[in-house]
Amino acid sequence: MSKRGTFLAILIIIHSYHCFARFDFIESFEKKLIHYKYVGAVSNGTSIIVWGLTGEVIRSTDQGKNWERIVLTDDYKYFIVGIEAIGGKYVGVLNQNYGIISVDGGKSWRMVDIGESQTIYKMFSYQNKLYYMTGSKFKVYDENFNLVKEFNYTKDTSYYEFVVTNNTIVYPSGKGKIKLINIGNTQEAVLDLKSEGLCVDCELPTNFLADDNSFYFLLGGNYYRYNFSTKKFVFLTKPLKSTQTAFTLWNNKLFQIYSIQFTGLDTLFFYQFWPGREKINKGNFDRRVIKSEFTSLKFINDNLIIGVGANKLIAISSNAGATWSVVSFVNMSVSPGSLFILDTLNLRLIDENHIFYYSTNGGITWLPTKNYPKEILGIGGGNQFHHFFDTLNGISVYAKKLTTDSNIIFTMDKGETIQITYDKNFNYLGDIYVTLPRDDYLIVFTNNSLTTYGVWFIVWEVNRNFKFNKKSYSPYRKILSPVVLNNQIIAPSVSMPPGKTYGDSLSSYWIIKSNDWGLTWDSLLVPKTELKDFYSTQFDFTRGAWGIDGSVYITFVYNDKVTLASIARLYHFDPVTNKITLLDTIEEAFFPRAMFRYNGKSCLLKTKGAYPNPKVKLSLFDGAKKIEDIDLSGERFMPLNFVPSWKDTSIFVMNIWDTLRPFSFIVYLLRDKAYSKVDDEQLDVRYYTTHFYATQPYPMPASNIVKSKIYWDGSFDLREAIDGVYDSMGNKVEGKERISLRELGKTSAEMVWEC
């Protein structure tokens, strides 16, 4: 596993499933953050650190070409507020309790307990000191987190921002008000912007920047400067955009970066907006980027500039802003059929605009498709389906109405480039598509409808070479949410007579089965006594169906003609006895999202409402019996959606809403902890060199993860020394990509191989 020692790893794959305990459900899994909002970047000249409001940073030592994930803490109470380069170190703070320090360019981090019980909202560095802001105090620390000073303060706003310049703390204290605190004598002063003639119905000043003797701020869409020598405010300019943009100050010049969605893509603007006004960049993003939002802009030096933002956005220029490269971006939709989890490193996504995104490093960075001619742009929305067959080959298909324009988009290089073609079978705008993966094939169901002829569905099979084969045709039928159970396709279906394209009392409801992957079908009529709601009211559609432990669970939604309410109901279907049983009425318009296993039980995730007050419930079932309801609405962490891997049932993605975290939607890649516990005392210590030794790899036999405790004398860089995994014959069986370190101390760590 290292250049200094090798071992033989014996793997036995064991699959098990987990759901969530009430509070610490994420702790049931091995976890990686794959999507969140970047809010800051910093560099010491040799490395670059990017962070969001999480407990991890990503780090690059090659000017942003490659990145690694470094987890400071996976305790969810904490996230990074800010990091600065001070005195050759990276120094920062978490949202409470802790400062953080790295003395090796961000490779390893030490958490320093500073005993801060209040929430920390903002951080700034000035003259090699670190300043931070809580709800009532400013505190000043040196680079080793020795407390230097602290100041009480008051304000009339819940907005937290400040800068330090001219030995003065500067912060907005309310609409049209800026307060100053002298660091030396603690004297306070208030600058009234209305009295200064800057505004009448004054807004809150924001976007503060500072140099040695001045501070700058945005007020009512205008940028102003206050100079401490002249004691005067000066209007500078009006930036072209004041939201979803980032500003910075470099060499006494103000710069701005932002983008605007235009003709199906985001255009890019990098301006020097004072002094003068000059658009510096000569082109747009080098890749297909839609819905980008910048939060921070940082000059590394005169030539190297980095902008970061929402959707894991990282854009870098190495020529002073003339051209920009997308290093990372993903317009993520956590939904089945859009996100594809091939293994713990290879993730793929196709959005509604048919942009392919790929991650080959477990979601640390994502890359969208390179730019493409106009005929593929602006086609978002409508009926479509997507699929990745493997790490390279993916397809996106959309319905177009009776036109010969290209409607098949595919990639053979994981989404780096795309090709387009046309298939006449997918040019009906009214088509509704449902898909099922099957090894090297994708089964596609095309639901069609015309008022004259009623409805019908067609079964297609497409392979990794993107060739379509028509398998069967079912008139007067609409297929809904098919699932695969024991190599049998099972699906709810509605039958409609000619002239009907939606359900009513003339419709009938069926469970249909196919043992030959859609070539032939058997049908089971669902009696009116079981689905009486659907025979007496207007049928809507299914929200989903899932096959779990030999059972099929189906959610139907119907519209009550009297109350006009939309009501969902969950049914259990036994494919052996063909019995259908009503399990649950999903009350209060909860939306059934997903179903998965939990300790041998079936777990239904339901949500209601949206930000800022979503409600979440889990319902547990054992076969055709309901066990309990778990209300997660009062918890800090609430799952909002779930996407399993169709390749490996032990890994999946979960969208989480954290009620206490700003920018609170984060996405985890989760994997079952499917290995046995082995006590450290049971492990043999094996010495490999005088500089390095490690415990025997454990657990043995292993499942998805192999671990080893390692110790070294600090005389070499262990991260650089890791080369891969070798067997006892010296054959390399795995590269370093799946190996990570969880540091236990300065010269000890746990090495983890995701096998």
GROMACS .gro file of C-alpha atoms in nm, residues 373-662:
model
  290
  373PRO     CA    1  -2.270   2.442  -3.161
  374LYS     CA    2  -2.601   2.618  -3.118
  375GLU     CA    3  -2.826   2.339  -3.245
  376ILE     CA    4  -2.789   2.159  -2.911
  377LEU     CA    5  -2.848   2.465  -2.693
  378GLY     CA    6  -3.168   2.588  -2.539
  379ILE     CA    7  -3.354   2.257  -2.546
  380GLY     CA    8  -3.407   2.222  -2.174
  381GLY     CA    9  -3.733   2.088  -2.037
  382GLY     CA   10  -3.985   1.867  -2.214
  383ASN     CA   11  -3.991   1.489  -2.211
  384GLN     CA   12  -3.649   1.326  -2.204
  385PHE     CA   13  -3.445   1.042  -2.062
  386HIS     CA   14  -3.078   0.992  -1.981
  387HIS     CA   15  -2.844   0.705  -1.900
  388PHE     CA   16  -2.478   0.616  -1.847
  389PHE     CA   17  -2.394   0.257  -1.940
  390ASP     CA   18  -2.044   0.272  -1.792
  391THR     CA   19  -1.781   0.533  -1.706
  392LEU     CA   20  -1.752   0.646  -2.070
  393ASN     CA   21  -2.078   0.594  -2.261
  394GLY     CA   22  -2.382   0.806  -2.187
  395ILE     CA   23  -2.695   0.908  -2.379
  396SER     CA   24  -2.959   1.179  -2.355
  397VAL     CA   25  -3.280   1.169  -2.562
  398TYR     CA   26  -3.552   1.429  -2.585
  399ALA     CA   27  -3.885   1.439  -2.767
  400LYS     CA   28  -3.927   1.697  -3.041
  401LYS     CA   29  -4.253   1.752  -3.223
  402LEU     CA   30  -4.246   1.627  -3.581
  403THR     CA   31  -3.910   1.771  -3.677
  404THR     CA   32  -3.589   1.629  -3.815
  405ASP     CA   33  -3.370   1.824  -3.575
  406SER     CA   34  -3.123   1.614  -3.380
  407ASN     CA   35  -3.280   1.458  -3.074
  408ILE     CA   36  -3.019   1.204  -2.961
  409ILE     CA   37  -2.713   1.334  -2.772
  410PHE     CA   38  -2.441   1.092  -2.667
  411THR     CA   39  -2.088   1.080  -2.532
  412MET     CA   40  -1.817   0.817  -2.554
  413ASP     CA   41  -1.566   0.997  -2.331
  414LYS     CA   42  -1.764   1.041  -2.005
  415GLY     CA   43  -1.913   1.373  -2.117
  416GLU     CA   44  -1.598   1.557  -2.220
  417THR     CA   45  -1.734   1.586  -2.575
  418ILE     CA   46  -2.072   1.502  -2.726
  419GLN     CA   47  -2.217   1.391  -3.056
  420ILE     CA   48  -2.570   1.435  -3.188
  421THR     CA   49  -2.795   1.242  -3.422
  422TYR     CA   50  -3.163   1.197  -3.510
  423ASP     CA   51  -3.414   0.917  -3.455
  424LYS     CA   52  -3.764   0.957  -3.597
  425ASN     CA   53  -3.910   0.738  -3.322
  426PHE     CA   54  -3.847   1.010  -3.063
  427ASN     CA   55  -3.992   1.317  -3.229
  428TYR     CA   56  -4.335   1.325  -3.064
  429LEU     CA   57  -4.350   1.601  -2.808
  430GLY     CA   58  -4.620   1.417  -2.614
  431ASP     CA   59  -4.401   1.113  -2.541
  432ILE     CA   60  -4.342   1.029  -2.177
  433TYR     CA   61  -4.038   0.812  -2.111
  434VAL     CA   62  -3.965   0.557  -1.837
  435THR     CA   63  -3.640   0.360  -1.821
  436LEU     CA   64  -3.491   0.053  -1.654
  437PRO     CA   65  -3.116  -0.032  -1.662
  438ARG     CA   66  -3.026  -0.389  -1.756
  439ASP     CA   67  -2.652  -0.468  -1.760
  440ASP     CA   68  -2.526  -0.350  -2.101
  441TYR     CA   69  -2.872  -0.234  -2.210
  442LEU     CA   70  -3.128   0.025  -2.117
  443ILE     CA   71  -3.497  -0.067  -2.142
  444VAL     CA   72  -3.696   0.239  -2.255
  445PHE     CA   73  -4.075   0.259  -2.231
  446THR     CA   74  -4.236   0.524  -2.454
  447ASN     CA   75  -4.584   0.624  -2.339
  448ASN     CA   76  -4.768   0.781  -2.631
  449SER     CA   77  -5.112   0.939  -2.646
  450LEU     CA   78  -5.342   1.083  -2.912
  451THR     CA   79  -5.700   1.188  -2.847
  452THR     CA   80  -5.831   0.978  -3.138
  453TYR     CA   81  -5.645   0.659  -3.053
  454GLY     CA   82  -5.611   0.673  -2.677
  455VAL     CA   83  -5.281   0.570  -2.519
  456TRP     CA   84  -5.019   0.301  -2.581
  457PHE     CA   85  -4.664   0.220  -2.481
  458ILE     CA   86  -4.368   0.085  -2.678
  459VAL     CA   87  -4.079  -0.111  -2.531
  460TRP     CA   88  -3.735  -0.028  -2.670
  461GLU     CA   89  -3.393  -0.165  -2.591
  462VAL     CA   90  -3.083   0.052  -2.645
  463ASN     CA   91  -2.725  -0.071  -2.605
  464ARG     CA   92  -2.400   0.106  -2.520
  465ASN     CA   93  -2.346   0.168  -2.892
  466PHE     CA   94  -2.667   0.373  -2.887
  467LYS     CA   95  -2.862   0.140  -3.119
  468PHE     CA   96  -3.238   0.114  -3.054
  469ASN     CA   97  -3.434  -0.209  -3.092
  470LYS     CA   98  -3.815  -0.214  -3.069
  471LYS     CA   99  -3.931  -0.510  -2.858
  472SER     CA  100  -4.308  -0.485  -2.811
  473TYR     CA  101  -4.615  -0.267  -2.844
  474SER     CA  102  -4.913  -0.245  -2.605
  475PRO     CA  103  -5.224  -0.056  -2.724
  476TYR     CA  104  -5.459   0.121  -2.482
  477ARG     CA  105  -5.204   0.092  -2.202
  478LYS     CA  106  -4.991   0.338  -2.011
  479ILE     CA  107  -4.702   0.195  -1.810
  480LEU     CA  108  -4.610   0.361  -1.482
  481SER     CA  109  -4.291   0.325  -1.273
  482PRO     CA  110  -4.168  -0.024  -1.369
  483VAL     CA  111  -3.930  -0.207  -1.133
  484VAL     CA  112  -3.715  -0.517  -1.166
  485LEU     CA  113  -3.748  -0.793  -0.908
  486ASN     CA  114  -3.575  -1.129  -0.955
  487ASN     CA  115  -3.521  -1.057  -1.327
  488GLN     CA  116  -3.892  -0.988  -1.371
  489ILE     CA  117  -4.031  -0.649  -1.475
  490ILE     CA  118  -4.333  -0.552  -1.265
  491ALA     CA  119  -4.526  -0.230  -1.322
  492PRO     CA  120  -4.858  -0.065  -1.246
  493SER     CA  121  -5.052   0.021  -1.560
  494VAL     CA  122  -5.369   0.199  -1.659
  495SER     CA  123  -5.582   0.090  -1.954
  496MET     CA  124  -5.777   0.357  -2.139
  497PRO     CA  125  -6.029   0.311  -2.420
  498PRO     CA  126  -5.992   0.486  -2.758
  499GLY     CA  127  -6.056   0.857  -2.735
  500LYS     CA  128  -5.927   0.881  -2.378
  501THR     CA  129  -5.582   1.008  -2.286
  502TYR     CA  130  -5.640   1.042  -1.911
  503GLY     CA  131  -5.807   0.832  -1.648
  504ASP     CA  132  -6.174   0.835  -1.547
  505SER     CA  133  -6.443   0.584  -1.454
  506LEU     CA  134  -6.397   0.403  -1.788
  507SER     CA  135  -6.033   0.326  -1.713
  508SER     CA  136  -5.909   0.005  -1.559
  509TYR     CA  137  -5.596  -0.062  -1.356
  510TRP     CA  138  -5.353  -0.349  -1.390
  511ILE     CA  139  -5.031  -0.494  -1.259
  512ILE     CA  140  -4.832  -0.614  -1.560
  513LYS     CA  141  -4.533  -0.851  -1.558
  514SER     CA  142  -4.268  -0.953  -1.805
  515ASN     CA  143  -4.021  -1.241  -1.763
  516ASP     CA  144  -3.838  -1.169  -2.091
  517TRP     CA  145  -3.742  -0.802  -2.041
  518GLY     CA  146  -4.046  -0.651  -2.209
  519LEU     CA  147  -4.095  -0.883  -2.504
  520THR     CA  148  -4.420  -1.036  -2.371
  521TRP     CA  149  -4.647  -0.935  -2.084
  522ASP     CA  150  -4.886  -1.096  -1.839
  523SER     CA  151  -5.162  -0.879  -1.692
  524LEU     CA  152  -5.338  -0.886  -1.356
  525LEU     CA  153  -5.653  -0.675  -1.317
  526VAL     CA  154  -5.664  -0.478  -0.994
  527PRO     CA  155  -6.023  -0.507  -0.864
  528LYS     CA  156  -6.228  -0.198  -0.803
  529THR     CA  157  -6.249  -0.297  -0.437
  530GLU     CA  158  -5.873  -0.240  -0.403
  531LEU     CA  159  -5.849   0.084  -0.603
  532LYS     CA  160  -6.195   0.228  -0.553
  533ASP     CA  161  -6.058   0.581  -0.533
  534PHE     CA  162  -5.926   0.558  -0.886
  535TYR     CA  163  -6.252   0.429  -1.028
  536SER     CA  164  -6.455   0.708  -0.872
  537THR     CA  165  -6.224   1.007  -0.916
  538GLN     CA  166  -5.988   1.139  -1.178
  539PHE     CA  167  -5.668   0.935  -1.191
  540ASP     CA  168  -5.347   1.135  -1.187
  541PHE     CA  169  -5.024   0.929  -1.195
  542THR     CA  170  -4.789   0.723  -0.981
  543ARG     CA  171  -4.516   0.891  -0.786
  544GLY     CA  172  -4.302   0.580  -0.785
  545ALA     CA  173  -4.267   0.205  -0.745
  546TRP     CA  174  -3.988   0.014  -0.574
  547GLY     CA  175  -3.889  -0.350  -0.550
  548ILE     CA  176  -3.754  -0.442  -0.206
  549ASP     CA  177  -3.701  -0.786  -0.047
  550GLY     CA  178  -3.942  -0.970  -0.277
  551SER     CA  179  -4.212  -0.705  -0.246
  552VAL     CA  180  -4.325  -0.426  -0.475
  553TYR     CA  181  -4.439  -0.096  -0.325
  554ILE     CA  182  -4.645   0.139  -0.542
  555THR     CA  183  -4.758   0.495  -0.473
  556PHE     CA  184  -5.066   0.621  -0.660
  557VAL     CA  185  -5.190   0.979  -0.659
  558TYR     CA  186  -5.548   1.077  -0.732
  559ASN     CA  187  -5.743   1.403  -0.740
  560ASP     CA  188  -6.054   1.417  -0.527
  561LYS     CA  189  -6.331   1.574  -0.735
  562VAL     CA  190  -6.511   1.708  -0.427
  563THR     CA  191  -6.227   1.859  -0.224
  564LEU     CA  192  -5.989   1.902  -0.522
  565ALA     CA  193  -5.715   1.773  -0.295
  566SER     CA  194  -5.436   1.556  -0.431
  567ILE     CA  195  -5.399   1.244  -0.219
  568ALA     CA  196  -5.127   0.978  -0.237
  569ARG     CA  197  -5.163   0.616  -0.125
  570LEU     CA  198  -4.905   0.343  -0.085
  571TYR     CA  199  -4.986  -0.015  -0.189
  572HIS     CA  200  -4.798  -0.339  -0.135
  573PHE     CA  201  -4.793  -0.598  -0.412
  574ASP     CA  202  -4.683  -0.959  -0.360
  575PRO     CA  203  -4.563  -1.089  -0.699
  576VAL     CA  204  -4.600  -1.451  -0.583
  577THR     CA  205  -4.960  -1.439  -0.458
  578ASN     CA  206  -5.058  -1.142  -0.680
  579LYS     CA  207  -5.219  -0.978  -0.377
  580ILE     CA  208  -5.235  -0.598  -0.358
  581THR     CA  209  -5.282  -0.435  -0.016
  582LEU     CA  210  -5.336  -0.074   0.084
  583LEU     CA  211  -5.061   0.010   0.332
  584ASP     CA  212  -5.084   0.379   0.397
  585THR     CA  213  -5.264   0.698   0.303
  586ILE     CA  214  -4.998   0.965   0.272
  587GLU     CA  215  -5.156   1.250   0.460
  588GLU     CA  216  -5.129   1.627   0.435
  589ALA     CA  217  -4.994   1.635   0.081
  590PHE     CA  218  -4.663   1.474   0.172
  591PHE     CA  219  -4.469   1.391  -0.141
  592PRO     CA  220  -4.339   1.030  -0.160
  593ARG     CA  221  -3.975   1.059  -0.270
  594ALA     CA  222  -3.801   0.725  -0.238
  595MET     CA  223  -3.803   0.384  -0.075
  596PHE     CA  224  -3.510   0.176   0.050
  597ARG     CA  225  -3.416  -0.085   0.309
  598TYR     CA  226  -3.356  -0.030   0.680
  599ASN     CA  227  -3.265  -0.322   0.907
  600GLY     CA  228  -3.471  -0.564   0.701
  601LYS     CA  229  -3.759  -0.317   0.677
  602SER     CA  230  -3.875  -0.098   0.392
  603CYS     CA  231  -3.840   0.274   0.449
  604LEU     CA  232  -4.048   0.538   0.263
  605LEU     CA  233  -3.914   0.894   0.252
  606LYS     CA  234  -4.184   1.163   0.233
  607THR     CA  235  -4.147   1.542   0.217
  608LYS     CA  236  -4.381   1.837   0.231
  609GLY     CA  237  -4.311   2.199   0.152
  610ALA     CA  238  -3.980   2.359   0.068
  611TYR     CA  239  -3.719   2.599   0.200
  612PRO     CA  240  -3.720   2.741   0.461
  613ASN     CA  241  -3.969   2.507   0.631
  614PRO     CA  242  -3.971   2.160   0.472
  615LYS     CA  243  -4.123   1.871   0.663
  616VAL     CA  244  -3.983   1.519   0.639
  617LYS     CA  245  -4.118   1.183   0.751
  618LEU     CA  246  -4.001   0.825   0.724
  619SER     CA  247  -4.249   0.536   0.730
  620LEU     CA  248  -4.128   0.181   0.800
  621PHE     CA  249  -4.293  -0.133   0.662
  622ASP     CA  250  -4.234  -0.503   0.696
  623GLY     CA  251  -4.381  -0.657   0.384
  624ALA     CA  252  -4.751  -0.571   0.387
  625LYS     CA  253  -4.744  -0.441   0.744
  626LYS     CA  254  -4.676  -0.086   0.858
  627ILE     CA  255  -4.435  -0.063   1.154
  628GLU     CA  256  -4.397   0.303   1.248
  629ASP     CA  257  -4.368   0.665   1.136
  630ILE     CA  258  -4.061   0.871   1.218
  631ASP     CA  259  -4.098   1.249   1.199
  632LEU     CA  260  -3.766   1.417   1.112
  633SER     CA  261  -3.918   1.764   1.073
  634GLY     CA  262  -3.773   1.884   1.402
  635GLU     CA  263  -3.426   1.747   1.344
  636ARG     CA  264  -3.126   1.944   1.225
  637PHE     CA  265  -3.056   1.716   0.927
  638MET     CA  266  -3.339   1.620   0.697
  639PRO     CA  267  -3.305   1.395   0.388
  640LEU     CA  268  -3.490   1.541   0.091
  641ASN     CA  269  -3.415   1.298  -0.189
  642PHE     CA  270  -3.240   0.969  -0.253
  643VAL     CA  271  -3.072   0.819  -0.561
  644PRO     CA  272  -2.931   0.466  -0.553
  645SER     CA  273  -2.656   0.334  -0.775
  646TRP     CA  274  -2.786   0.094  -1.038
  647LYS     CA  275  -2.437  -0.061  -1.047
  648ASP     CA  276  -2.374  -0.119  -0.675
  649THR     CA  277  -2.661  -0.136  -0.428
  650SER     CA  278  -2.433  -0.049  -0.135
  651ILE     CA  279  -2.379   0.313  -0.248
  652PHE     CA  280  -2.623   0.595  -0.303
  653VAL     CA  281  -2.657   0.973  -0.296
  654MET     CA  282  -2.869   1.169  -0.050
  655ASN     CA  283  -2.968   1.535  -0.066
  656ILE     CA  284  -2.963   1.678   0.288
  657TRP     CA  285  -3.108   2.000   0.426
  658ASP     CA  286  -2.918   2.131   0.727
  659THR     CA  287  -3.145   2.371   0.915
  660LEU     CA  288  -2.856   2.550   1.091
  661ARG     CA  289  -2.608   2.584   0.805
  662PRO     CA  290  -2.613   2.883   0.566
   0.00000   0.00000   0.00000
